[in-house]
PDB file of C-alpha atoms in Angstrom:
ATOM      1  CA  UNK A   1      -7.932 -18.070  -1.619  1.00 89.00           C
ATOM      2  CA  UNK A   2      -4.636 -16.923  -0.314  1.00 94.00           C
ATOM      3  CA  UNK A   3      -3.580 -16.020   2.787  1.00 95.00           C
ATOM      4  CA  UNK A   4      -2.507 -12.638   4.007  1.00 96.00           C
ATOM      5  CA  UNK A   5       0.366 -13.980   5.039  1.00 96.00           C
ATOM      6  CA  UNK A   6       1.418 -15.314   1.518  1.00 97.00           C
ATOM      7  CA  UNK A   7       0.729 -11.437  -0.195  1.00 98.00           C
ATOM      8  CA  UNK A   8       3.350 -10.093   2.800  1.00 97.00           C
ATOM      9  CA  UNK A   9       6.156 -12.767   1.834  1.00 97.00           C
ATOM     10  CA  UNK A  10       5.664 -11.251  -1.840  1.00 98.00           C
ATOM     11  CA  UNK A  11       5.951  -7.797  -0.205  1.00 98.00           C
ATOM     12  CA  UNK A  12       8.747  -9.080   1.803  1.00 97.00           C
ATOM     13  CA  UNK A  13      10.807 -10.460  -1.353  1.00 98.00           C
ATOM     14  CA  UNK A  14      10.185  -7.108  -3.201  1.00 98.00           C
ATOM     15  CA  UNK A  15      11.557  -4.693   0.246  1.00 98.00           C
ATOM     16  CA  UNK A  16      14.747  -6.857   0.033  1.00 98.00           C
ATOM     17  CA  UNK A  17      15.025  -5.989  -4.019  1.00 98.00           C
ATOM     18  CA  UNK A  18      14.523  -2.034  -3.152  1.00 98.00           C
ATOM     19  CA  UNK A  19      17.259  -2.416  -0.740  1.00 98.00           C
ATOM     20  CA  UNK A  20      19.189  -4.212  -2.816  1.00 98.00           C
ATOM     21  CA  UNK A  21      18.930  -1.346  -5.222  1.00 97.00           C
ATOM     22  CA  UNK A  22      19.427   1.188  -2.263  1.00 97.00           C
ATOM     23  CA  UNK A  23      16.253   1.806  -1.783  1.00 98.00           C
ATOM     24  CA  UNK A  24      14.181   2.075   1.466  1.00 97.00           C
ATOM     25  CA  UNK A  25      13.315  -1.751   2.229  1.00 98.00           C
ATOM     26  CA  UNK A  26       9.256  -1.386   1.101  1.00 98.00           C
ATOM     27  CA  UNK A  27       7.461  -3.388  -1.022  1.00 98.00           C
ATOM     28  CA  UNK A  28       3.746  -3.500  -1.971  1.00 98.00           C
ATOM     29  CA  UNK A  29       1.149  -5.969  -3.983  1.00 98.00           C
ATOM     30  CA  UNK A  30      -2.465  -4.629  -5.540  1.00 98.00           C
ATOM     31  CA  UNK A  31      -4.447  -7.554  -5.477  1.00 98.00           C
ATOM     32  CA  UNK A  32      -8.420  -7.729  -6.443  1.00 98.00           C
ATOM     33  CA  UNK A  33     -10.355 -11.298  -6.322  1.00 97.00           C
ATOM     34  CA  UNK A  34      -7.158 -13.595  -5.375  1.00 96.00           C
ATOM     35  CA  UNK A  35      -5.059 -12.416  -8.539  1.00 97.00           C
ATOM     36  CA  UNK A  36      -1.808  -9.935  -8.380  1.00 98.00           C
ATOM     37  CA  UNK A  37      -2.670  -6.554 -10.428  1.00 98.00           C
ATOM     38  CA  UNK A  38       0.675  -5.004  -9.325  1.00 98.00           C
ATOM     39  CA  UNK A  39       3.983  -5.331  -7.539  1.00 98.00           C
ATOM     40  CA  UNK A  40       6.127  -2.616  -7.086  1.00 98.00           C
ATOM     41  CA  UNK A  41       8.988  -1.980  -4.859  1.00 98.00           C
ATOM     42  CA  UNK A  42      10.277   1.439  -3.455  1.00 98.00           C
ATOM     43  CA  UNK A  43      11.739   3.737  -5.765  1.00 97.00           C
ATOM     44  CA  UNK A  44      12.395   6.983  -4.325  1.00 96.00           C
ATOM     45  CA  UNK A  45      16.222   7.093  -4.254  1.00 96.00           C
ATOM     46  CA  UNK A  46      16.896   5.238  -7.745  1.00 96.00           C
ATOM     47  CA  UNK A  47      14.328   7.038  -9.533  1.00 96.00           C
ATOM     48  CA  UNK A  48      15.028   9.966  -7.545  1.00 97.00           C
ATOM     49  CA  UNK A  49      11.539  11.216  -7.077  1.00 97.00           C
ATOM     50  CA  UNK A  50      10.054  10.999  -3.924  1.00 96.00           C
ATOM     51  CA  UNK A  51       6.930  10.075  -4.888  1.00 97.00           C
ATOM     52  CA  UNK A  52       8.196   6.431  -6.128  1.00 98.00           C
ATOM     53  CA  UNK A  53       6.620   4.932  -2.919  1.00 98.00           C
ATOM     54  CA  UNK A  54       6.044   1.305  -3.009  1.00 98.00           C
ATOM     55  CA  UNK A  55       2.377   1.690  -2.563  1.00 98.00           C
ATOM     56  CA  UNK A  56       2.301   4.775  -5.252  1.00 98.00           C
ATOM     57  CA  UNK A  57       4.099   2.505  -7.840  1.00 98.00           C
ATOM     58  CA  UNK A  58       1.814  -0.486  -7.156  1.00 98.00           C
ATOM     59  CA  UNK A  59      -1.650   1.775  -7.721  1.00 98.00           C
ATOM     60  CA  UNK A  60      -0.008   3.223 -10.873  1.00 98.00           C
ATOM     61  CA  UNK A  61       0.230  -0.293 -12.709  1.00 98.00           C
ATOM     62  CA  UNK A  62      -3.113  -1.081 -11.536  1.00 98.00           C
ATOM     63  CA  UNK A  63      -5.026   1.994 -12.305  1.00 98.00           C
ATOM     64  CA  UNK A  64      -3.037   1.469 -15.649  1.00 98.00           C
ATOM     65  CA  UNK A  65      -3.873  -2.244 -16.424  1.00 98.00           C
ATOM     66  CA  UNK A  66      -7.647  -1.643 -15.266  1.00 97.00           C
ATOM     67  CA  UNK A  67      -7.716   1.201 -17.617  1.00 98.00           C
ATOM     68  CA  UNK A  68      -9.885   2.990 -13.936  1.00 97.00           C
ATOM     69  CA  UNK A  69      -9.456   5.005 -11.441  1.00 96.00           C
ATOM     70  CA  UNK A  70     -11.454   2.719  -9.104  1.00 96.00           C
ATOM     71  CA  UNK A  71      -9.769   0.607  -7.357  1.00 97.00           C
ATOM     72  CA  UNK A  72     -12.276  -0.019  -4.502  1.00 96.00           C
ATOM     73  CA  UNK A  73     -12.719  -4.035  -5.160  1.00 98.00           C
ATOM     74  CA  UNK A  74      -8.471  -4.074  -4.254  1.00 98.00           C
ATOM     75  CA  UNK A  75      -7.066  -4.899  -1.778  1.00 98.00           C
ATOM     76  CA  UNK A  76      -3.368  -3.538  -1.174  1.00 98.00           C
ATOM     77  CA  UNK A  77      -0.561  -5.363   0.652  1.00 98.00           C
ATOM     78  CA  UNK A  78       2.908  -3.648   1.905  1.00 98.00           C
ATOM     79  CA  UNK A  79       5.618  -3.821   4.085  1.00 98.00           C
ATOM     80  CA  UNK A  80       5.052  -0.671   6.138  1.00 98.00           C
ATOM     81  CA  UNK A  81       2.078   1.576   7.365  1.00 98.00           C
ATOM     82  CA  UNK A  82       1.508   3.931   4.545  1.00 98.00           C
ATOM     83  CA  UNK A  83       2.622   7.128   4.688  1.00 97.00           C
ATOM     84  CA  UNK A  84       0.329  10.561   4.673  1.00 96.00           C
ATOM     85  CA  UNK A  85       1.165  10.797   0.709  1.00 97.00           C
ATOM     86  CA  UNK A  86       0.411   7.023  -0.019  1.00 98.00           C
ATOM     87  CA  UNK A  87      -2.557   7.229   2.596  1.00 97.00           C
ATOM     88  CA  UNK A  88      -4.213  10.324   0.393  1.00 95.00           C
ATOM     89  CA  UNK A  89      -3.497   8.179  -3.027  1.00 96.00           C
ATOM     90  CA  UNK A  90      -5.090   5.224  -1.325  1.00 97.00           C
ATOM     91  CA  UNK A  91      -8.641   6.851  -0.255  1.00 95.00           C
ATOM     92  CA  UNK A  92      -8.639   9.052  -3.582  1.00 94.00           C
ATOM     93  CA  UNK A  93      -8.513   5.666  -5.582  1.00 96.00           C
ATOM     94  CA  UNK A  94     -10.775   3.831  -2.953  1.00 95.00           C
ATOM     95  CA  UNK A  95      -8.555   0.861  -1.938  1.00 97.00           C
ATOM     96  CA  UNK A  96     -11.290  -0.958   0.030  1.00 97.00           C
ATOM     97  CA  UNK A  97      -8.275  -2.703   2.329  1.00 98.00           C
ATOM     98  CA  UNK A  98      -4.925  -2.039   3.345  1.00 98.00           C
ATOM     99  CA  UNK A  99      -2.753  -4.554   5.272  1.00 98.00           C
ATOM    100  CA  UNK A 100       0.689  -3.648   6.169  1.00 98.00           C
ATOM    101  CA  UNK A 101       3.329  -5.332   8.656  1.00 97.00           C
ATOM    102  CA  UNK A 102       5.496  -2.343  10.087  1.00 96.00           C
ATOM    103  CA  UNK A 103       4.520   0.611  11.534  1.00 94.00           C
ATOM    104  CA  UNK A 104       6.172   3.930  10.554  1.00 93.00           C
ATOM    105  CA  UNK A 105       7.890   6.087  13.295  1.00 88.00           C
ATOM    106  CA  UNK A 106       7.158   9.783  11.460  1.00 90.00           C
ATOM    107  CA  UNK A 107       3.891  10.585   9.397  1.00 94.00           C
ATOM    108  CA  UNK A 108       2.010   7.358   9.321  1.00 96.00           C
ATOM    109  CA  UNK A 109      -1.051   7.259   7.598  1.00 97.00           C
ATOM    110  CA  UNK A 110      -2.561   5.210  10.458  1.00 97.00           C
ATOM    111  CA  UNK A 111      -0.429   5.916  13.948  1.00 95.00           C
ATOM    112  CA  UNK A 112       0.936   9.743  13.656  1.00 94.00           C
ATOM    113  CA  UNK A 113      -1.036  12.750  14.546  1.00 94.00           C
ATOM    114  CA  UNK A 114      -2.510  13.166  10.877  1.00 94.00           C
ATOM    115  CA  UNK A 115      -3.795   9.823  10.477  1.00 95.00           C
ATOM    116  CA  UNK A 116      -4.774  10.063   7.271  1.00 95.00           C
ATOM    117  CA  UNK A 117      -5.610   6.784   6.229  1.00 96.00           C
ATOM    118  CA  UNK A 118      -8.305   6.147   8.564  1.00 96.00           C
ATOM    119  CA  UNK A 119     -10.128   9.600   9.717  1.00 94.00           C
ATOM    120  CA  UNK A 120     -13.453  10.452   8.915  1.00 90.00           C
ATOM    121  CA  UNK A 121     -12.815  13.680   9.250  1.00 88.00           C
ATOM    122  CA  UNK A 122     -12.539  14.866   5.469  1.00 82.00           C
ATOM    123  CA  UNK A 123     -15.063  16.350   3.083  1.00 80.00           C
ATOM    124  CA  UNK A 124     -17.841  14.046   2.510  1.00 75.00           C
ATOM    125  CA  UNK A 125     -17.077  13.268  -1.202  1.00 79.00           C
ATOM    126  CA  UNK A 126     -13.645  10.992  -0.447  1.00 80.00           C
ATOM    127  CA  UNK A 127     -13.987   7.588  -0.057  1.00 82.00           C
ATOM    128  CA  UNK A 128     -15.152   5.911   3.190  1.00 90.00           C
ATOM    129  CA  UNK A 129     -11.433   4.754   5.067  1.00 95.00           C
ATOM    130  CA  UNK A 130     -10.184   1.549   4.053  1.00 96.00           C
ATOM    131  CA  UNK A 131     -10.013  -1.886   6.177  1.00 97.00           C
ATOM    132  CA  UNK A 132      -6.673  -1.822   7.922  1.00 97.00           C
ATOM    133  CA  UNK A 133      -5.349  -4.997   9.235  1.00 97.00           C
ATOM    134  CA  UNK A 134      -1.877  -4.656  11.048  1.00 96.00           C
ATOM    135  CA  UNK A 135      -0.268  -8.718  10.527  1.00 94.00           C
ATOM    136  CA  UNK A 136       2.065  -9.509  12.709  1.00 88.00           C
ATOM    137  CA  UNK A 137       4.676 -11.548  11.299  1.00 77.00           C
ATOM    138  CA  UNK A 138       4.340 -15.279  11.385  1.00 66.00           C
ATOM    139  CA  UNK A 139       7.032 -15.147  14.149  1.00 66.00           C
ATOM    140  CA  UNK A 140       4.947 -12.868  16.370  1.00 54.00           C
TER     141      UNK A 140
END
């Protein structure tokens, strides 16, 4: 099984390829038992649509290639905390766990005022808040 740490280089290499592109610098990996569904990087600027988040992009190829809606056996990897809009897409689809390696200054799913991502406070037929793991880089 792979590490975390090996899913957040793959993030890592994709957030350089949205910048390179002049993107924000995210990137984000779908994985469910061990094996890459999707990769997407952030795509809000070339694509111009604002919902082109890394984390958006990554559950539409894997709701797509699983032909489901539920993606509550996935686990999702990206560069940064997930915003409110990528937090909502990732309880409506059930993403069981999130791990992310930057937190977000403004409207973090996790660490702003609306936090999204991990409250219990919504109506009772979303799904239960993911796993959220915070790595710290390797350096850290």
């Amino acid at each position: 099984m792979k590490s975390d740490n090996y899913y957040m280089r793959l993030c890592e290499n994709l957030a350089v390829a949205a910048a390179e592109k002049g993107n924000p610098p995210v990137g984000a990996i779908i994985v469910k038992d061990d094996e890459i569904l999707s990769e997407a990087e952030e795509a809000g600027k070339s694509k111009n649509d604002i919902t082109c988040h890394a984390e958006i992009e990554a559950v539409r190829i894997a709701v797509k290639k699983l032909k489901s809606t539920d993606l509550s056996e996935c686990v999702l990897f990206t560069t940064h905390e997930p915003c409110i809009m990528c937090s909502y897409t990732i309880r409506f689809y059930k993403i069981k766990k999130v791990v992310y390696r930057n937190a977000v200054d403004y409207l973090g799913g996790i660490s702003s005022s609306m936090p999204l991502l991990i409250t219990g406070d919504v109506p009772p037929h979303w799904s239960k808040p993911p796993a959220v793991v915070h790595l710290l880089s390797e350096k850290e």
